[in-house]
Structure formats: C-alpha cells, structure tokens
XYZ file of C-alpha atoms in Angstrom:
517
model
C 74.545 82.896 101.386
C 71.804 85.530 101.535
C 71.986 89.015 100.007
C 72.311 90.489 103.468
C 75.227 88.172 104.276
C 76.880 89.101 100.979
C 76.440 92.802 101.690
C 77.912 92.429 105.172
C 80.806 90.380 103.780
C 81.480 93.071 101.176
C 81.416 95.797 103.807
C 83.922 93.929 105.935
C 86.277 93.295 103.003
C 85.902 96.666 101.250
C 88.583 98.586 103.208
C 91.138 95.818 102.633
C 90.278 95.640 98.942
C 90.593 99.419 98.629
C 94.002 99.387 100.330
C 95.145 96.532 98.066
C 93.926 98.349 94.935
C 95.843 101.492 95.936
C 99.027 99.519 96.629
C 98.826 97.766 93.250
C 98.178 101.039 91.417
C 101.180 102.754 93.008
C 103.528 99.767 92.952
C 105.401 101.010 89.826
C 106.465 104.170 91.695
C 108.176 102.425 94.613
C 111.368 101.610 92.723
C 111.958 105.243 91.742
C 114.463 107.680 93.174
C 114.484 111.409 93.789
C 113.075 113.499 90.958
C 115.422 116.280 89.899
C 112.828 118.990 90.611
C 112.855 120.170 94.260
C 113.616 116.720 95.723
C 117.414 117.214 95.917
C 117.512 120.548 97.764
C 114.249 120.200 99.691
C 114.801 116.646 100.966
C 117.969 114.811 99.930
C 120.491 117.562 100.700
C 118.471 119.543 103.233
C 120.723 120.480 106.161
C 117.844 120.971 108.609
C 116.424 117.514 107.959
C 119.903 115.987 108.150
C 120.637 117.589 111.538
C 120.000 114.923 114.226
C 120.050 117.386 117.128
C 116.820 118.660 118.738
C 117.823 122.163 117.656
C 116.646 121.208 114.169
C 113.095 120.917 115.525
C 113.495 124.384 117.011
C 114.400 125.748 113.582
C 111.450 123.939 112.021
C 108.882 125.295 114.490
C 110.283 128.593 115.789
C 112.727 129.998 113.247
C 110.919 132.406 110.915
C 114.044 133.904 109.362
C 113.989 134.036 105.544
C 117.127 131.872 105.427
C 115.538 128.976 107.315
C 112.186 129.355 105.578
C 113.864 129.253 102.151
C 115.815 126.178 103.176
C 112.538 124.495 104.125
C 110.738 125.246 100.890
C 109.895 128.961 101.336
C 106.927 127.967 103.523
C 106.004 127.411 107.155
C 104.956 123.746 107.199
C 106.289 122.425 110.507
C 104.119 119.291 110.542
C 105.501 118.163 107.189
C 109.071 119.049 108.132
C 108.811 117.335 111.515
C 107.482 114.168 109.893
C 110.381 114.150 107.443
C 112.888 114.888 110.227
C 111.567 111.980 112.287
C 111.623 109.700 109.283
C 115.231 110.681 108.630
C 116.112 109.625 112.189
C 114.353 106.253 111.921
C 114.777 105.196 108.298
C 117.076 107.739 106.680
C 116.123 109.862 103.699
C 116.329 107.073 101.127
C 113.967 107.559 98.174
C 112.620 104.015 98.449
C 111.695 104.440 102.105
C 110.174 107.863 101.509
C 108.078 106.600 98.610
C 106.833 103.673 100.695
C 105.940 105.879 103.663
C 104.131 108.381 101.426
C 102.069 105.529 100.017
C 101.283 104.234 103.512
C 100.109 107.709 104.573
C 97.976 107.928 101.451
C 96.330 104.563 102.124
C 95.499 105.700 105.658
C 94.036 108.950 104.311
C 91.851 107.081 101.811
C 90.495 104.717 104.455
C 89.601 107.701 106.653
C 87.920 109.432 103.726
C 85.977 106.278 102.907
C 84.734 106.193 106.500
C 83.793 109.880 106.354
C 81.829 109.464 103.117
C 80.037 106.362 104.340
C 78.885 108.073 107.533
C 77.996 111.279 105.727
C 76.006 109.891 102.795
C 74.435 107.005 104.705
C 74.184 104.957 101.495
C 76.710 102.290 100.665
C 76.965 102.414 96.875
C 77.459 106.168 96.227
C 79.829 106.497 99.198
C 81.868 103.464 98.159
C 82.133 104.522 94.525
C 83.070 108.087 95.491
C 85.793 106.816 97.840
C 87.255 104.466 95.211
C 87.151 107.113 92.468
C 88.924 109.563 94.759
C 91.540 106.995 95.819
C 92.357 105.599 92.374
C 92.233 108.775 90.301
C 95.588 109.559 88.612
C 95.472 113.194 89.763
C 96.933 112.102 93.120
C 100.040 110.534 91.600
C 101.913 113.835 91.599
C 101.352 114.158 95.353
C 102.043 110.542 96.302
C 104.857 109.549 93.921
C 106.755 112.856 93.920
C 108.582 113.072 97.238
C 108.248 116.857 97.367
C 104.486 116.283 97.401
C 104.639 114.928 100.966
C 102.772 118.023 102.184
C 99.770 117.089 100.028
C 99.603 113.568 101.434
C 99.884 114.715 105.051
C 97.318 117.472 104.536
C 94.965 114.975 102.926
C 95.409 112.632 105.892
C 94.455 115.308 108.430
C 91.570 116.693 106.355
C 90.170 113.186 105.898
C 90.512 112.558 109.641
C 88.698 115.831 110.387
C 85.895 114.852 108.007
C 85.637 111.392 109.576
C 85.312 112.925 113.049
C 82.904 115.583 111.795
C 80.669 112.893 110.299
C 80.013 111.504 113.787
C 78.064 112.900 116.714
C 80.507 112.865 119.622
C 81.220 115.987 121.662
C 84.898 115.556 120.870
C 84.118 117.032 117.463
C 84.192 120.501 119.026
C 87.963 120.372 119.553
C 89.081 117.410 117.439
C 87.893 118.822 114.096
C 89.660 122.213 114.505
C 92.788 120.483 115.863
C 92.991 118.108 112.901
C 92.394 120.959 110.463
C 95.168 122.965 112.125
C 97.518 120.026 111.555
C 96.437 120.074 107.900
C 97.073 123.836 107.654
C 100.594 123.306 109.013
C 101.156 120.573 106.438
C 99.971 122.519 103.366
C 98.909 126.151 103.329
C 96.068 125.906 100.795
C 94.024 123.792 103.254
C 93.082 126.971 105.156
C 89.772 126.784 103.249
C 89.149 123.125 104.136
C 86.317 124.149 106.461
C 84.285 124.478 103.270
C 84.331 120.684 103.062
C 82.606 120.567 106.452
C 79.801 122.668 104.970
C 79.538 120.239 102.048
C 79.401 117.351 104.528
C 76.549 118.912 106.478
C 74.642 119.544 103.261
C 75.028 115.925 102.168
C 74.067 114.630 105.615
C 71.053 116.997 105.624
C 71.825 118.118 109.136
C 72.010 121.489 110.819
C 75.609 122.685 111.080
C 77.211 123.062 114.474
C 78.347 126.674 114.453
C 80.755 126.014 117.314
C 82.757 123.661 115.086
C 82.696 126.186 112.267
C 83.910 128.896 114.642
C 86.805 126.738 115.862
C 87.731 125.722 112.307
C 87.539 129.342 111.168
C 89.722 130.544 114.036
C 92.565 128.100 113.351
C 92.311 128.787 109.610
C 92.562 132.541 110.173
C 95.592 132.141 112.432
C 97.317 129.823 109.973
C 96.542 132.201 107.111
C 98.214 135.079 108.924
C 101.358 133.014 109.473
C 101.462 131.697 105.897
C 100.945 135.189 104.490
C 103.706 136.685 106.631
C 106.166 133.939 105.683
C 105.237 134.175 102.013
C 105.861 137.918 102.032
C 109.233 137.504 103.767
C 110.560 135.039 101.182
C 108.956 136.613 98.097
C 106.648 133.752 97.153
C 104.169 136.043 95.420
C 104.814 137.688 92.093
C 103.278 140.294 89.804
C 99.906 139.306 88.301
C 100.044 137.607 84.898
C 99.750 140.264 82.233
C 100.469 143.027 84.743
C 97.020 143.519 86.284
C 94.470 141.631 88.361
C 92.064 141.784 85.393
C 94.451 139.977 83.066
C 95.292 137.559 85.897
C 91.590 136.751 86.333
C 91.084 136.375 82.572
C 94.116 134.075 82.375
C 92.940 131.877 85.248
C 89.375 131.418 83.993
C 90.364 128.878 81.302
C 92.490 127.083 83.903
C 89.276 126.241 85.773
C 87.937 124.525 82.660
C 91.189 122.635 82.280
C 91.005 121.519 85.908
C 87.505 120.145 85.365
C 88.606 118.516 82.126
C 91.608 116.811 83.713
C 89.376 115.203 86.344
C 87.184 113.647 83.659
C 90.041 113.116 81.153
C 93.153 112.157 83.189
C 95.530 111.878 80.190
C 95.670 115.700 80.268
C 97.529 115.583 83.603
C 101.083 116.918 83.506
C 103.823 117.863 85.957
C 104.124 121.210 84.129
C 101.360 123.208 82.433
C 101.257 126.073 79.962
C 99.130 128.989 81.157
C 99.008 131.651 78.425
C 98.280 135.235 79.441
C 94.752 136.279 78.411
C 94.119 139.994 77.959
C 90.559 140.069 76.679
C 87.277 138.297 77.222
C 87.049 135.321 74.880
C 85.153 132.040 74.416
C 87.305 130.060 76.873
C 86.870 132.706 79.562
C 83.113 132.885 79.012
C 82.920 129.088 79.125
C 84.767 129.027 82.440
C 82.565 131.728 83.948
C 79.478 129.895 82.714
C 80.738 126.680 84.272
C 81.298 128.277 87.668
C 78.053 130.244 87.693
C 76.011 127.398 86.215
C 77.283 124.754 88.617
C 76.804 127.017 91.636
C 73.403 128.328 90.530
C 72.098 124.854 89.696
C 73.349 123.561 93.027
C 71.682 126.386 94.958
C 68.401 125.919 93.064
C 68.266 122.164 93.597
C 69.036 122.575 97.275
C 66.590 125.409 97.989
C 63.714 124.323 95.744
C 64.088 120.552 95.532
C 65.970 119.755 98.757
C 68.683 118.022 96.750
C 72.058 119.066 98.159
C 74.394 116.954 96.002
C 75.143 119.520 93.287
C 75.726 122.350 95.734
C 77.920 120.123 97.927
C 79.954 118.957 94.921
C 80.327 122.588 93.794
C 81.699 123.576 97.210
C 83.965 120.516 97.353
C 85.468 121.352 93.964
C 85.797 125.134 93.942
C 86.445 126.074 97.564
C 89.811 124.203 97.809
C 90.963 126.023 94.666
C 90.416 129.513 96.102
C 93.921 129.850 97.642
C 95.539 128.948 94.302
C 93.163 130.991 92.139
C 95.997 133.552 91.830
C 93.498 136.364 92.460
C 94.412 137.021 96.105
C 98.040 135.853 96.095
C 99.563 135.597 92.588
C 101.956 132.663 92.926
C 104.915 131.615 90.823
C 103.098 128.438 89.763
C 99.915 129.268 87.851
C 98.559 125.716 87.497
C 99.406 122.297 88.937
C 97.741 118.894 89.144
C 98.461 118.758 92.875
C 96.199 121.765 93.426
C 93.293 119.354 92.761
C 94.170 117.032 95.638
C 91.030 118.077 97.580
C 88.899 119.352 94.685
C 88.702 115.860 93.230
C 86.131 115.157 95.936
C 83.541 117.218 94.024
C 83.891 115.034 90.935
C 84.007 111.843 93.028
C 80.683 112.711 94.656
C 79.094 113.179 91.228
C 80.493 109.830 90.059
C 79.060 108.130 93.128
C 75.620 109.683 92.582
C 75.691 108.771 88.878
C 76.375 105.114 89.517
C 73.738 105.071 92.245
C 71.114 106.575 89.944
C 71.566 104.004 87.182
C 71.370 101.216 89.785
C 71.868 97.694 88.444
C 74.058 98.562 85.414
C 76.374 100.368 87.782
C 77.568 97.049 89.148
C 79.137 96.445 85.743
C 80.004 100.042 84.831
C 81.522 101.149 88.155
C 84.188 98.389 88.246
C 85.133 99.210 84.646
C 85.599 102.927 85.429
C 87.550 102.120 88.587
C 89.746 99.653 86.694
C 90.546 102.285 84.051
C 91.345 104.860 86.731
C 93.599 102.387 88.518
C 95.316 101.527 85.244
C 95.886 105.234 84.575
C 97.324 105.664 88.066
C 99.660 102.694 87.596
C 100.904 104.117 84.288
C 101.407 107.572 85.796
C 103.129 106.049 88.838
C 105.609 104.445 86.457
C 106.155 107.843 84.820
C 106.849 109.447 88.215
C 109.449 106.842 89.123
C 111.947 108.599 86.845
C 112.879 112.245 86.214
C 113.448 111.412 82.566
C 109.991 109.899 82.089
C 108.200 112.549 84.156
C 109.671 115.464 82.221
C 109.522 113.744 78.846
C 105.784 113.434 79.494
C 105.553 117.102 80.537
C 107.644 118.279 77.577
C 105.333 116.475 75.160
C 102.263 118.060 76.787
C 103.516 121.661 76.806
C 104.406 124.133 74.101
C 105.310 127.287 76.026
C 106.947 126.409 79.342
C 110.750 126.061 79.315
C 110.725 124.215 82.646
C 109.826 120.751 81.335
C 112.521 120.554 78.626
C 115.081 122.105 80.984
C 114.454 119.467 83.680
C 114.469 116.722 81.055
C 117.798 118.043 79.742
C 119.217 117.951 83.288
C 118.086 114.330 83.674
C 119.640 113.380 80.329
C 122.880 115.172 81.221
C 123.055 113.210 84.471
C 122.724 110.001 82.427
C 125.468 111.314 80.097
C 123.147 111.481 77.099
C 124.911 114.612 75.862
C 123.239 114.862 72.408
C 119.818 114.552 74.017
C 120.682 117.076 76.724
C 121.954 119.569 74.117
C 118.728 119.267 72.136
C 116.536 119.767 75.206
C 118.535 122.707 76.570
C 118.139 124.334 73.160
C 114.387 123.716 73.314
C 114.203 125.196 76.825
C 116.108 128.262 75.648
C 113.847 128.619 72.618
C 110.774 128.516 74.856
C 112.078 130.965 77.446
C 110.952 134.566 77.266
C 112.370 137.773 78.662
C 114.780 137.348 81.540
C 113.305 134.226 83.119
C 115.516 132.153 85.390
C 115.104 128.894 83.456
C 116.432 130.483 80.275
C 119.422 131.898 82.128
C 120.345 128.505 83.557
C 119.751 126.815 80.194
C 122.178 129.287 78.602
C 125.012 128.378 80.968
C 124.341 124.641 80.837
C 124.038 124.593 77.056
C 127.323 126.498 76.702
C 129.047 124.114 79.121
C 127.975 121.068 77.089
C 128.987 122.718 73.819
C 132.456 123.229 75.277
C 132.459 119.602 76.400
C 131.826 118.361 72.851
C 134.425 120.783 71.441
C 132.023 123.289 69.890
C 133.641 126.469 71.211
C 132.048 128.633 68.518
C 128.598 127.368 69.447
C 129.292 127.992 73.130
C 130.427 131.537 72.344
C 127.271 132.225 70.330
C 125.035 130.960 73.144
C 126.836 132.993 75.810
C 126.974 136.144 73.683
C 123.228 135.961 73.107
C 122.769 135.256 76.806
C 124.817 138.286 77.758
C 122.465 140.474 75.764
C 119.454 139.020 77.606
C 121.041 138.860 81.064
C 123.685 141.630 81.111
C 123.899 141.464 84.912
C 124.563 137.736 85.185
C 128.142 137.188 86.433
C 128.214 133.506 85.535
C 127.533 134.197 81.847
C 130.319 136.816 81.913
C 132.754 134.349 83.524
C 131.844 131.499 81.183
C 132.322 133.714 78.136
C 135.773 134.748 79.440
C 136.719 131.049 79.651
C 135.433 130.286 76.142
C 137.261 133.238 74.597
C 140.446 132.216 76.421
C 140.210 128.651 75.097
C 139.833 130.053 71.602
C 143.060 132.012 72.054
C 141.310 135.388 71.810
C 143.162 136.768 74.797
C 142.617 140.494 74.254
C 138.826 140.043 74.088
C 138.934 137.724 77.080
C 141.063 140.222 79.042
C 138.657 143.111 78.301
C 135.670 141.058 79.396
C 137.525 139.842 82.489
C 138.350 143.420 83.492
C 134.647 144.233 83.237
C 133.875 141.148 85.341
C 136.332 142.298 88.035
C 134.836 145.781 88.040
C 131.205 144.715 88.166
C 131.332 141.310 89.904
C 134.549 141.073 91.946
C 133.335 138.085 93.975
C 132.664 136.004 90.872
C 136.023 137.032 89.420
C 137.832 135.861 92.573
C 135.988 132.577 93.007
C 135.031 131.600 89.503
C 138.439 130.862 88.038
C 137.660 132.962 84.978
C 141.068 134.685 84.665
C 142.241 134.514 81.036
C-alpha cells in the first residue's frame, strides 16, 4: 500500500475513529441520572416540557412573561426548549435517554467542526489534531454530561454547522450562515459573538471576508442580543458588580482569564464550581492577565501584518471573543466563572495545538496520539465524575475554599442517600463558607437545623436557627422552624412569643407552615 493510499484510507476512516473515540470517552457518563443542580426543576419537573399540548410550544416561543421565563431557566432559549419538548414526546425525559441524545448531538457537532477546520486550514495534520483536541478535551464534559448543559451542546452544533458552511464557497452561505448562527443564539445567549469565529476562519483561510455574510451574522446577533437583554432584565439575571464597582469587577475578572487559559492546558483544574475572590487593587495576577491579553493580541496582529502569519491572531480571536459576553463587564452575572463558558474558546487552544504538532513534523506522529490519549482519559474520568451528584460536588468541594455552593449541593446529595452524618458535616461547611445574607447559607441553615432535629439534637438545631435569625431576620421559614424547635423543647412561652411575631410579620407562613406551638 502506497503512502497516498494510506493517507486516503486514513482520511476515510478518521471521522468514524473520532466518533468512536468520543463515545468511549463519554461512556462512563451514560449510566448517570439527573444532577441535583438545576436538572430537577429545569428538566425533570418542568411543567412546560411535560405539557404534551401544542400550547407548550406557544409558551416556549411567544410567552415573555417573567413567570414562564423563570420556569424555563430565566432565559429565552426556544431552540433548546423545543428540542427538549420534542424529546419528551418521543423518548420521555429519562436521564439515560437525555444523556445519550446529548452525546449524539455532541458527536455531530464535532464532525461538523472537523469538516470546517479541514476546509479552512487546507492541511490535514493541523486540522485533524485541532479537531481531536477540541473533541476530546475534558472542558466539554460539563456541557455534555450535565443535562442542564444541553444549550451548550446545541449551540456548539449550530456554530460548527455555520463554520462548515462558511468554509465553503457556495452562494447559500449568504443566508445559511446567519440562519445557523441565529439558531445558535436561540440555543445559548453567549453565542451572539460567534461571528468573531468567522473572522478567525477567514484569517486562517487567507481569504477576503464576504461583508454580506458578516452583515447578516451581525444583524441576527444584534436582534438576539436585544431579546436576551430584555429577558435578562425582566427576570433579574444581572447583579451588582463584584466589589461594588465596575473597576473592582474588572480587577476581579482579570485573574479569571489566566485561570481559563490554565484550565485549557491543565485540565485537572476544571471544576463545576469555582472560587472568584473580589480584587480591589492592581496586583501581580491582574497584571499577568492584562499582559497575557495584550501580548497575545499584539503578537497576533504583528505576525499577521508583518509576517503574513494569521494563526496567532486567529487563535486570539477564537479564544477571547467568545468570552466577551461572560466577562462580567457589560452584564455582571450571578455566575462569575464556569468551565462551560469555554465551550467555544477552546478552539483557540486547539488551533495552537494543531500548529505545534504540524511544526515539529515527524515526532508529532508519536506525540499527538499521546496527548490525545491523555485528553481522552481525562474526559473519561470527568465523565464518570459527572454521572453522580455526589462525585461531581465532592470534586468541586475539594477544589474550592470560598464557595458554599459545592458543599451545600454535596450535602443535599448525601442527605438524599440518607448519609446523615456526612450531610450534617457538609451543611456545616457550606454555612461556614457563606457570607452575608447569601441564599445558599440561608438554605443550609434550615436544612442543617432539620437534620439536627432528626438526630435528636434539639439544642444544636436551636443554636443554628438562632444564629440564622440574626443573619436573615426577614426569613419566615427560619422563624417557623425555630418555633417548632422551641415547642419540642417544651419552652412554650418563648415559642408562643415567636409565633405571635411570625403571625404579625408573615401571616401566610404562619397559616401554611404548621408552626403553631
């Protein structure tokens, strides 16, 4: 068999091998169920998705009321919600079926991206390596193996399809690329900047951009942005900047950029929850992040303008542009940092990997498979982690020091498994990590007190609720729970006084909560 025959045989088998590698890497996730973070209310118990009547589609596409938007994730993502509604009609909302369909969508997205890279770069080795690095990197596990990440997978599918069409020369690009990007925007809001990937494509292909395509892509992105902004405002998705000002928000987010870059080259740093400390002054980590951004962009511009080498500028655009909507500088969001925010930005690192292996030539045939094997192994391990709420949040708890969310969710998972000692310990950790009047600490207070009552520690439950009442004086549930604990201790006069206050301040809770001493 000649070298040419071998090359052609490899090219014909490569897509099947890539699909097989992805399936093997994600196989450990397929036996998992719903994670206890967002999956229950957003998918499993969602009344809109469970409604078999066509009116449910009307609510998904046309109902902009805050009530419906909150029920559908506090976003306007009708493509995602329609796909889930259809899947519920055909297969039901079983976690096994949803995990399998998410993986199938991801495989399709990766094959489209592989096609787009091959046609854009025009060279087999760098395009193939970049596609495999992108497909097998563990950063995508959060999107693929967490059912609430369906929007990431669908958005990736449509963006990859748009890039595959854009890489060609047909006249259909004029409408097909904007249409596919619009579908992506209605699957995940942060893709409104995905047109930046078209610019990176044109740079890599060394071709003059078609401004008509850019205009169409820009128009649909602008329209989608207006809708997403209006819906976000109506449901209160934005919050005050970290530290109280846009300056402290910017200083706090600068180190996050370094951590994003680091997690792409060191995947063990990935976590379902991240600590993002508030930074109030310019320090080494902030300067390093600014230097990284400016250096990467400046080097890319220089190499493109002076040396006609577009790779570094294209990789810069592919990495940083998709992160703009979640930079927290325009719309401060509740979630400061997340692995899933890298679902498109990984392309920048993948392009650099592909170029690296191409530049070292023959050794790359030994080195590239080793890197890809390690990435696939990391994805398989992380897929196993994401098959269980307990494993996912045990991993996140071990990787965080500040956030109360990870230990709280782990405590909930342990409580569901009736590991009461473990749940008590983790609720205490969540409460110790909580600051101010955050919602996680409030819920941890009530849950911790409930479990203390369950194990007969009424004094401990009283201490937790009393401390909680000082932190959350306007929380009716803490009031009601403390009334119950005092009553069970036989301290009826104290319970009666607190109950009278409950009736005066929170009559609805007093009527429905069963807190009468």
